[in-house]
Amino acid sequence: MAVWDDVVGQDRLTAQLAAAARDADALVTAEHAGERPRPGEQPEPQTSADRGSASQMTHAWLFTGPPGSGRSTAARAFAAALQCVSPDRALGGAPGCGFCDGCHTSLVGTHADVEIVRTDLLSIGVKETRDLVRRSSLSPAGGRWQVIVLEDADRLTEGAGNVLLKAVEEPAPRTVWLLCAPSVEDVLPTIRSRCRHLSLRTPPVAAVADVLVRRDGIEPEAAARAARATQGHIGRARRLATDERARARRAAVLKLPLRTDDIGGCLKAAQELIDAAGEDAKQVAEDVDTKETEELRAALGAAAGTGGRMPRGTAGAMKELQDKQKRRSTRTQRDSLDLALVDLTGFYRDVLALQMGASVPLANDEVRDSIHRIATSSTPERTLRRIEAVIACREALDRNVAPLLAVEAMAVALRAG
């Protein structure tokens, strides 16, 4: 299985990355053989001004695309192809076999020269970015390239972005930056101007269903239902197909449009939506926080047991961990709430499709009766206003409006239409 097999519905993009990986492999092979580029040749473009050269390889890449399009998957696949050590390459085979040690360790996240950076917090700060910049200045320990995959480049603070800029502007000779973000506007202009931009599209529903069957062993019917419900979002489709709790929460969200007949119902539905998001955050905390706390206590030399006494001078480290866990809980709650709002938008999209007589299949076919009831009792104009109310709620949450107030305002707007 080649490393590109999990990059779903992005044929043009994988062709570009495969060509760049071949050029990168040729460059490293030539260096190992002691060859030097001929005068006037530039085998590895380092700035945007060099991109007119024949080589497809460059030192910094920006992967953008809608949520669920597979930005980080594509970046990881490219990182694996850059580290490929398959002997078939010498016989004309393309890098990225998927089986060699370089490919396998890159894909599972254990390669010494591939740093996968993601955050479960609200932002990536200056301190973490400086650590990355220091890492990027090192030569590869054993691989062919030093590759840094920054999955949440859109979460860099302004200060962190400025720290990263210098490293992207003047990279080490064998360092490659792979940045992922929803759109180019989410990255500082000075950074994106120094990256080669690759845009991913939302994968077709059939392609997502196929990868769920092939890679995750999900029954074809369940895979097709999950892919259709999430409209091509790979990660959400997998979770919906494998997690009973996710299916139950989604079913509860899709009942909300029928519960806004009066103000009391609106407020009750809003509170239940917030409580469900809080429960998600609590479950994550139960799974992760306790383990993290015990590991830190053990590292700091605390006495055995959860109530064991901590050594002097360690309170600061424990406080830092607790602050991190609190920020993670906040993000988890926001992400869960945002996911519910996306499902709600999909419901009203189906309502509008029925009202306009569109021939597109319904994403939420399992609640067709509810969709038909709302469609026949309102107008397309009211449906559009309801979709706008959901979008306004998401924007309010991005501006740190109190979640309960934002959701209550949305629920009342849904009632008014």
Tab-separated table of C-alpha atoms in Angstrom:
chain	number	residue	atom	x	y	z
A	1	MET	CA	0.000	0.000	0.000
A	2	ALA	CA	1.536	3.317	-1.070
A	3	VAL	CA	1.537	6.205	1.395
A	4	TRP	CA	-0.926	8.071	-0.841
A	5	ASP	CA	-3.705	5.486	-0.511
A	6	ASP	CA	-5.214	7.174	2.550
A	7	VAL	CA	-5.291	10.619	0.885
A	8	VAL	CA	-8.910	10.391	-0.205
A	9	GLY	CA	-10.218	12.047	-3.362
A	10	GLN	CA	-7.170	14.270	-3.988
A	11	ASP	CA	-5.642	12.789	-7.151
A	12	ARG	CA	-4.203	16.040	-8.483
A	13	LEU	CA	-2.603	16.897	-5.145
A	14	THR	CA	-1.039	13.463	-4.694
A	15	ALA	CA	0.445	13.690	-8.192
A	16	GLN	CA	2.118	16.990	-7.243
A	17	LEU	CA	3.453	15.596	-3.986
A	18	ALA	CA	4.691	12.416	-5.644
A	19	ALA	CA	6.618	14.501	-8.203
A	20	ALA	CA	8.147	16.605	-5.416
A	21	ALA	CA	9.120	13.458	-3.500
A	22	ARG	CA	10.886	12.097	-6.594
A	23	ASP	CA	12.837	15.342	-6.995
A	24	ALA	CA	13.718	15.352	-3.297
A	25	ASP	CA	14.903	11.762	-3.508
A	26	ALA	CA	17.072	12.559	-6.534
A	27	LEU	CA	18.582	15.536	-4.717
A	28	VAL	CA	19.548	13.547	-1.617
A	29	THR	CA	20.817	10.623	-3.687
A	30	ALA	CA	23.032	12.988	-5.686
A	31	GLU	CA	24.399	14.549	-2.494
A	32	HIS	CA	25.180	11.136	-1.040
A	33	ALA	CA	26.981	10.241	-4.254
A	34	GLY	CA	29.097	13.364	-3.927
A	35	GLU	CA	27.617	15.100	-6.969
A	36	ARG	CA	27.100	18.850	-7.109
A	37	PRO	CA	24.550	20.775	-9.161
A	38	ARG	CA	25.899	22.193	-12.390
A	39	PRO	CA	26.359	25.992	-12.509
A	40	GLY	CA	23.026	27.716	-12.886
A	41	GLU	CA	21.026	24.732	-11.605
A	42	GLN	CA	18.799	25.070	-8.551
A	43	PRO	CA	17.512	21.578	-7.722
A	44	GLU	CA	15.755	22.685	-4.536
A	45	PRO	CA	13.905	26.016	-4.749
A	46	GLN	CA	14.138	27.837	-1.418
A	47	THR	CA	11.976	30.886	-2.019
A	48	SER	CA	8.984	31.827	-4.110
A	49	ALA	CA	11.339	33.449	-6.612
A	50	ASP	CA	12.902	30.042	-7.325
A	51	ARG	CA	9.652	28.263	-8.098
A	52	GLY	CA	10.008	28.660	-11.807
A	53	SER	CA	12.833	26.081	-11.825
A	54	ALA	CA	12.381	22.524	-12.987
A	55	SER	CA	12.330	20.971	-9.521
A	56	GLN	CA	8.995	20.318	-7.839
A	57	MET	CA	10.587	20.281	-4.372
A	58	THR	CA	10.729	23.212	-1.989
A	59	HIS	CA	11.393	23.715	1.704
A	60	ALA	CA	7.969	24.866	2.954
A	61	TRP	CA	4.446	23.737	2.069
A	62	LEU	CA	1.022	24.969	3.129
A	63	PHE	CA	-1.861	22.470	2.997
A	64	THR	CA	-5.288	24.095	3.147
A	65	GLY	CA	-8.781	22.729	2.795
A	66	PRO	CA	-12.115	22.426	4.575
A	67	PRO	CA	-12.340	20.429	7.807
A	68	GLY	CA	-12.195	16.709	7.139
A	69	SER	CA	-10.536	17.048	3.734
A	70	GLY	CA	-7.411	15.262	4.959
A	71	ARG	CA	-4.852	18.063	5.279
A	72	SER	CA	-2.777	16.364	7.975
A	73	THR	CA	-3.114	12.970	6.262
A	74	ALA	CA	-1.661	14.423	3.058
A	75	ALA	CA	1.146	16.112	4.994
A	76	ARG	CA	2.024	12.883	6.819
A	77	ALA	CA	1.988	10.937	3.555
A	78	PHE	CA	4.378	13.460	1.996
A	79	ALA	CA	6.650	13.267	5.051
A	80	ALA	CA	6.731	9.482	4.680
A	81	ALA	CA	7.553	9.726	0.980
A	82	LEU	CA	10.447	12.080	1.760
A	83	GLN	CA	11.845	9.525	4.223
A	84	CYS	CA	11.267	6.478	1.997
A	85	VAL	CA	14.262	4.114	1.866
A	86	SER	CA	12.764	1.394	-0.320
A	87	PRO	CA	15.403	-0.267	-2.526
A	88	ASP	CA	12.920	-0.104	-5.409
A	89	ARG	CA	13.755	3.585	-5.787
A	90	ALA	CA	17.080	2.646	-7.388
A	91	LEU	CA	15.145	0.612	-9.974
A	92	GLY	CA	12.866	3.498	-10.895
A	93	GLY	CA	10.230	3.013	-8.205
A	94	ALA	CA	8.557	6.096	-6.767
A	95	PRO	CA	9.274	7.122	-3.150
A	96	GLY	CA	6.449	6.405	-0.746
A	97	CYS	CA	6.160	2.630	-0.910
A	98	GLY	CA	4.376	2.480	2.441
A	99	PHE	CA	6.254	-0.659	3.578
A	100	CYS	CA	9.845	0.358	4.294
A	101	ASP	CA	11.053	1.461	7.699
A	102	GLY	CA	11.149	5.134	6.682
A	103	CYS	CA	7.549	5.125	5.446
A	104	HIS	CA	6.141	3.067	8.312
A	105	THR	CA	7.753	5.002	11.151
A	106	SER	CA	6.804	8.331	9.552
A	107	LEU	CA	3.154	7.338	9.248
A	108	VAL	CA	2.869	6.041	12.820
A	109	GLY	CA	4.759	9.018	14.268
A	110	THR	CA	7.931	7.335	15.541
A	111	HIS	CA	10.477	8.470	12.942
A	112	ALA	CA	13.351	10.344	14.592
A	113	ASP	CA	13.401	12.991	11.857
A	114	VAL	CA	9.663	13.579	11.498
A	115	GLU	CA	8.099	15.850	14.133
A	116	ILE	CA	4.292	15.803	14.181
A	117	VAL	CA	2.948	18.869	15.987
A	118	ARG	CA	-0.701	19.113	16.976
A	119	THR	CA	-2.369	20.833	19.877
A	120	ASP	CA	-5.393	20.077	22.010
A	121	LEU	CA	-5.261	23.638	23.376
A	122	LEU	CA	-6.720	26.841	21.979
A	123	SER	CA	-3.411	28.121	20.564
A	124	ILE	CA	0.272	27.395	19.968
A	125	GLY	CA	2.484	29.834	21.825
A	126	VAL	CA	5.934	31.328	21.421
A	127	LYS	CA	7.659	28.825	23.717
A	128	GLU	CA	6.507	25.771	21.768
A	129	THR	CA	7.359	27.432	18.450
A	130	ARG	CA	10.880	28.287	19.570
A	131	ASP	CA	11.420	24.626	20.437
A	132	LEU	CA	10.330	23.711	16.909
A	133	VAL	CA	12.648	26.278	15.350
A	134	ARG	CA	15.567	24.867	17.316
A	135	ARG	CA	14.626	21.389	16.151
A	136	SER	CA	14.446	22.559	12.532
A	137	SER	CA	18.036	23.808	12.610
A	138	LEU	CA	19.393	20.308	13.249
A	139	SER	CA	20.606	17.978	10.543
A	140	PRO	CA	18.634	14.740	10.045
A	141	ALA	CA	19.624	12.167	12.669
A	142	GLY	CA	19.283	9.203	10.362
A	143	GLY	CA	16.636	9.999	7.784
A	144	ARG	CA	16.911	11.806	4.492
A	145	TRP	CA	15.179	15.019	5.632
A	146	GLN	CA	14.262	16.827	8.825
A	147	VAL	CA	10.468	17.146	8.435
A	148	ILE	CA	8.208	19.180	10.720
A	149	VAL	CA	4.458	18.733	10.271
A	150	LEU	CA	2.497	21.522	11.962
A	151	GLU	CA	-1.100	20.283	11.854
A	152	ASP	CA	-2.641	23.365	13.484
A	153	ALA	CA	-0.774	26.262	11.891
A	154	ASP	CA	-3.942	28.341	12.175
A	155	ARG	CA	-3.622	28.197	15.980
A	156	LEU	CA	-0.258	29.961	16.075
A	157	THR	CA	-0.419	33.168	18.077
A	158	GLU	CA	0.902	36.299	16.371
A	159	GLY	CA	4.117	36.105	18.381
A	160	ALA	CA	4.551	32.417	17.525
A	161	GLY	CA	4.003	33.186	13.857
A	162	ASN	CA	6.753	35.772	13.926
A	163	VAL	CA	9.104	33.260	15.544
A	164	LEU	CA	8.292	30.702	12.851
A	165	LEU	CA	8.772	33.222	10.035
A	166	LYS	CA	12.541	33.385	10.412
A	167	ALA	CA	12.889	29.597	10.235
A	168	VAL	CA	10.692	29.384	7.131
A	169	GLU	CA	12.452	32.342	5.517
A	170	GLU	CA	15.969	30.950	6.048
A	171	PRO	CA	15.589	27.170	6.434
A	172	ALA	CA	18.323	24.677	7.174
A	173	PRO	CA	19.491	22.868	4.012
A	174	ARG	CA	17.688	19.581	4.725
A	175	THR	CA	14.633	20.820	6.645
A	176	VAL	CA	11.090	20.756	5.258
A	177	TRP	CA	8.130	22.525	6.895
A	178	LEU	CA	4.624	21.154	6.260
A	179	LEU	CA	1.962	23.537	7.587
A	180	CYS	CA	-1.750	22.703	7.701
A	181	ALA	CA	-4.582	25.231	8.041
A	182	PRO	CA	-8.220	25.580	6.930
A	183	SER	CA	-7.400	28.471	4.566
A	184	VAL	CA	-4.519	30.720	3.541
A	185	GLU	CA	-6.128	33.582	5.484
A	186	ASP	CA	-5.531	31.633	8.700
A	187	VAL	CA	-1.750	31.951	8.266
A	188	LEU	CA	0.356	35.119	8.425
A	189	PRO	CA	0.840	36.608	4.934
A	190	THR	CA	4.602	36.686	5.457
A	191	ILE	CA	4.616	32.935	6.138
A	192	ARG	CA	2.247	31.828	3.405
A	193	SER	CA	4.164	33.851	0.811
A	194	ARG	CA	7.184	31.628	1.520
A	195	CYS	CA	5.281	28.352	1.203
A	196	ARG	CA	4.087	26.372	-1.768
A	197	HIS	CA	0.313	26.247	-1.429
A	198	LEU	CA	-1.705	23.062	-1.974
A	199	SER	CA	-5.480	23.217	-1.684
A	200	LEU	CA	-7.524	20.140	-0.806
A	201	ARG	CA	-11.192	19.685	-1.641
A	202	THR	CA	-13.939	17.958	0.275
A	203	PRO	CA	-13.667	14.267	-0.695
A	204	PRO	CA	-16.616	12.654	-2.493
A	205	VAL	CA	-18.974	10.752	-0.213
A	206	ALA	CA	-18.352	7.499	-2.104
A	207	ALA	CA	-14.574	7.846	-1.672
A	208	VAL	CA	-14.942	8.382	2.089
A	209	ALA	CA	-17.220	5.345	2.395
A	210	ASP	CA	-14.702	3.265	0.445
A	211	VAL	CA	-11.794	4.181	2.732
A	212	LEU	CA	-13.884	3.402	5.837
A	213	VAL	CA	-14.585	-0.079	4.468
A	214	ARG	CA	-11.056	-0.696	3.209
A	215	ARG	CA	-9.014	0.750	6.059
A	216	ASP	CA	-11.286	0.464	9.104
A	217	GLY	CA	-13.238	-2.677	8.272
A	218	ILE	CA	-16.622	-0.959	8.655
A	219	GLU	CA	-19.671	-2.575	7.078
A	220	PRO	CA	-20.433	-0.983	3.662
A	221	GLU	CA	-23.945	0.130	4.642
A	222	ALA	CA	-22.773	1.771	7.884
A	223	ALA	CA	-19.827	3.373	6.077
A	224	ALA	CA	-22.074	4.826	3.376
A	225	ARG	CA	-24.510	6.171	5.977
A	226	ALA	CA	-21.724	7.821	8.014
A	227	ALA	CA	-20.049	9.314	4.932
A	228	ARG	CA	-23.353	10.735	3.699
A	229	ALA	CA	-24.247	12.156	7.114
A	230	THR	CA	-20.922	13.986	7.453
A	231	GLN	CA	-20.817	15.088	3.788
A	232	GLY	CA	-17.279	13.900	3.149
A	233	HIS	CA	-15.627	14.712	6.495
A	234	ILE	CA	-13.307	11.716	6.920
A	235	GLY	CA	-12.599	11.999	10.647
A	236	ARG	CA	-16.211	12.621	11.640
A	237	ALA	CA	-17.426	9.815	9.390
A	238	ARG	CA	-15.068	7.353	11.067
A	239	ARG	CA	-16.144	8.454	14.516
A	240	LEU	CA	-19.828	8.302	13.624
A	241	ALA	CA	-19.443	4.790	12.221
A	242	THR	CA	-17.504	3.437	15.216
A	243	ASP	CA	-18.752	5.372	18.280
A	244	GLU	CA	-22.253	4.710	19.599
A	245	ARG	CA	-22.077	7.801	21.841
A	246	ALA	CA	-21.349	10.007	18.821
A	247	ARG	CA	-24.408	8.625	17.028
A	248	ALA	CA	-26.588	9.228	20.082
A	249	ARG	CA	-25.403	12.827	20.457
A	250	ARG	CA	-26.001	13.523	16.790
A	251	ALA	CA	-29.512	12.071	16.970
A	252	ALA	CA	-30.259	14.402	19.902
A	253	VAL	CA	-28.996	17.436	17.954
A	254	LEU	CA	-31.201	16.609	14.959
A	255	LYS	CA	-34.267	16.708	17.230
A	256	LEU	CA	-33.577	20.304	18.256
A	257	PRO	CA	-35.448	21.986	15.319
A	258	LEU	CA	-38.668	20.315	16.506
A	259	ARG	CA	-38.239	21.604	20.073
A	260	THR	CA	-38.299	25.350	19.420
A	261	ASP	CA	-42.062	25.872	19.381
A	262	ASP	CA	-41.939	28.108	22.480
A	263	ILE	CA	-39.338	30.093	24.423
A	264	GLY	CA	-39.204	27.513	27.197
A	265	GLY	CA	-38.393	24.776	24.704
A	266	CYS	CA	-35.696	26.942	23.120
A	267	LEU	CA	-33.955	27.578	26.434
A	268	LYS	CA	-34.206	23.939	27.504
A	269	ALA	CA	-32.775	22.701	24.186
A	270	ALA	CA	-29.907	25.210	24.443
A	271	GLN	CA	-29.029	24.059	27.948
A	272	GLU	CA	-29.057	20.416	26.897
A	273	LEU	CA	-26.720	21.213	23.981
A	274	ILE	CA	-24.271	22.919	26.352
A	275	ASP	CA	-24.520	20.047	28.849
A	276	ALA	CA	-23.737	17.507	26.114
A	277	ALA	CA	-20.633	19.473	25.088
A	278	GLY	CA	-19.572	19.635	28.729
A	279	GLU	CA	-20.021	15.891	29.061
A	280	ASP	CA	-17.699	15.406	26.079
A	281	ALA	CA	-15.041	17.526	27.780
A	282	LYS	CA	-15.526	15.568	31.015
A	283	GLN	CA	-15.029	12.246	29.234
A	284	VAL	CA	-11.795	13.467	27.661
A	285	ALA	CA	-10.618	14.651	31.084
A	286	GLU	CA	-11.377	11.277	32.643
A	287	ASP	CA	-9.456	9.495	29.891
A	288	VAL	CA	-6.419	11.771	29.766
A	289	ASP	CA	-6.079	14.087	32.777
A	290	THR	CA	-5.732	11.419	35.463
A	291	LYS	CA	-3.038	9.584	33.516
A	292	GLU	CA	-1.134	12.820	32.845
A	293	THR	CA	-1.309	13.875	36.481
A	294	GLU	CA	-0.068	10.543	37.800
A	295	GLU	CA	2.775	10.442	35.278
A	296	LEU	CA	3.908	13.923	36.303
A	297	ARG	CA	3.633	13.099	40.000
A	298	ALA	CA	5.774	10.015	39.470
A	299	ALA	CA	8.327	12.002	37.451
A	300	LEU	CA	8.542	14.608	40.211
A	301	GLY	CA	9.094	11.942	42.881
A	302	ALA	CA	5.745	12.089	44.669
A	303	ALA	CA	4.877	9.434	47.213
A	304	ALA	CA	2.854	6.502	45.874
A	305	GLY	CA	-0.922	6.950	45.576
A	306	THR	CA	-3.048	9.853	44.441
A	307	GLY	CA	-2.845	11.432	47.887
A	308	GLY	CA	0.909	11.043	48.177
A	309	ARG	CA	2.842	14.063	49.307
A	310	MET	CA	4.617	16.136	46.646
A	311	PRO	CA	8.275	17.162	47.052
A	312	ARG	CA	8.998	20.808	47.689
A	313	GLY	CA	9.364	23.074	44.673
A	314	THR	CA	7.061	21.041	42.419
A	315	ALA	CA	3.853	23.022	42.907
A	316	GLY	CA	4.623	25.181	39.881
A	317	ALA	CA	4.873	22.183	37.544
A	318	MET	CA	1.582	20.774	38.810
A	319	LYS	CA	-0.107	24.159	38.412
A	320	GLU	CA	1.161	24.411	34.830
A	321	LEU	CA	-0.300	20.983	34.036
A	322	GLN	CA	-3.644	21.891	35.602
A	323	ASP	CA	-3.796	25.098	33.549
A	324	LYS	CA	-3.062	23.098	30.392
A	325	GLN	CA	-5.805	20.607	31.229
A	326	LYS	CA	-8.264	23.416	31.838
A	327	ARG	CA	-7.478	24.982	28.445
A	328	ARG	CA	-7.847	21.590	26.791
A	329	SER	CA	-11.222	21.102	28.439
A	330	THR	CA	-12.343	24.474	27.091
A	331	ARG	CA	-11.279	23.578	23.567
A	332	THR	CA	-12.896	20.136	23.771
A	333	GLN	CA	-16.183	21.702	24.845
A	334	ARG	CA	-16.020	24.265	22.035
A	335	ASP	CA	-15.155	21.625	19.442
A	336	SER	CA	-18.008	19.405	20.557
A	337	LEU	CA	-20.433	22.327	20.457
A	338	ASP	CA	-19.193	23.382	17.029
A	339	LEU	CA	-19.686	19.836	15.756
A	340	ALA	CA	-23.296	19.925	16.946
A	341	LEU	CA	-23.815	23.230	15.114
A	342	VAL	CA	-22.372	21.734	11.920
A	343	ASP	CA	-24.877	18.878	12.187
A	344	LEU	CA	-27.647	21.416	12.714
A	345	THR	CA	-26.579	23.327	9.610
A	346	GLY	CA	-26.719	20.053	7.662
A	347	PHE	CA	-30.298	19.510	8.850
A	348	TYR	CA	-31.435	22.882	7.521
A	349	ARG	CA	-29.466	22.309	4.319
A	350	ASP	CA	-31.658	19.244	3.755
A	351	VAL	CA	-34.765	21.272	4.548
A	352	LEU	CA	-33.760	23.862	1.952
A	353	ALA	CA	-33.037	21.140	-0.606
A	354	LEU	CA	-36.580	19.796	-0.219
A	355	GLN	CA	-38.101	23.258	-0.399
A	356	MET	CA	-36.223	24.110	-3.583
A	357	GLY	CA	-36.875	20.730	-5.199
A	358	ALA	CA	-33.150	19.996	-5.507
A	359	SER	CA	-32.173	16.550	-6.748
A	360	VAL	CA	-29.317	16.123	-4.244
A	361	PRO	CA	-29.529	13.227	-1.754
A	362	LEU	CA	-30.360	14.124	1.843
A	363	ALA	CA	-27.433	14.005	4.256
A	364	ASN	CA	-29.771	13.150	7.143
A	365	ASP	CA	-32.036	10.633	5.485
A	366	GLU	CA	-32.701	8.880	8.804
A	367	VAL	CA	-34.759	11.907	9.958
A	368	ARG	CA	-36.513	12.499	6.647
A	369	ASP	CA	-39.896	12.835	8.353
A	370	SER	CA	-38.669	15.696	10.557
A	371	ILE	CA	-37.023	17.409	7.602
A	372	HIS	CA	-40.235	17.121	5.565
A	373	ARG	CA	-42.296	18.509	8.468
A	374	ILE	CA	-40.075	21.587	8.811
A	375	ALA	CA	-39.886	22.058	5.030
A	376	THR	CA	-43.648	22.075	4.555
A	377	SER	CA	-44.329	24.366	7.505
A	378	SER	CA	-41.898	27.132	6.526
A	379	THR	CA	-40.414	28.894	3.511
A	380	PRO	CA	-36.962	28.858	1.906
A	381	GLU	CA	-36.429	32.408	3.198
A	382	ARG	CA	-37.036	31.308	6.775
A	383	THR	CA	-34.720	28.322	6.314
A	384	LEU	CA	-31.934	30.592	5.083
A	385	ARG	CA	-32.410	32.836	8.114
A	386	ARG	CA	-32.147	29.771	10.358
A	387	ILE	CA	-28.911	28.702	8.677
A	388	GLU	CA	-27.606	32.239	9.179
A	389	ALA	CA	-28.538	32.006	12.876
A	390	VAL	CA	-26.453	28.842	13.265
A	391	ILE	CA	-23.510	30.471	11.478
A	392	ALA	CA	-23.855	33.555	13.700
A	393	CYS	CA	-23.712	31.306	16.770
A	394	ARG	CA	-20.474	29.703	15.556
A	395	GLU	CA	-18.976	33.142	14.947
A	396	ALA	CA	-20.047	34.298	18.402
A	397	LEU	CA	-18.327	31.300	19.988
A	398	ASP	CA	-15.158	32.161	18.049
A	399	ARG	CA	-15.305	35.615	19.660
A	400	ASN	CA	-15.486	33.993	23.123
A	401	VAL	CA	-19.125	34.841	23.767
A	402	ALA	CA	-20.460	32.798	26.695
A	403	PRO	CA	-21.557	29.488	25.091
A	404	LEU	CA	-24.954	29.325	26.819
A	405	LEU	CA	-25.868	32.880	25.769
A	406	ALA	CA	-24.801	32.227	22.166
A	407	VAL	CA	-26.770	28.979	21.895
A	408	GLU	CA	-29.859	30.451	23.567
A	409	ALA	CA	-29.832	33.359	21.104
A	410	MET	CA	-29.539	30.890	18.245
A	411	ALA	CA	-32.413	28.725	19.524
A	412	VAL	CA	-34.707	31.757	19.779
A	413	ALA	CA	-33.713	32.821	16.263
A	414	LEU	CA	-34.521	29.325	14.988
A	415	ARG	CA	-37.997	29.650	16.499
A	416	ALA	CA	-38.563	33.007	14.834
A	417	GLY	CA	-37.166	31.887	11.503
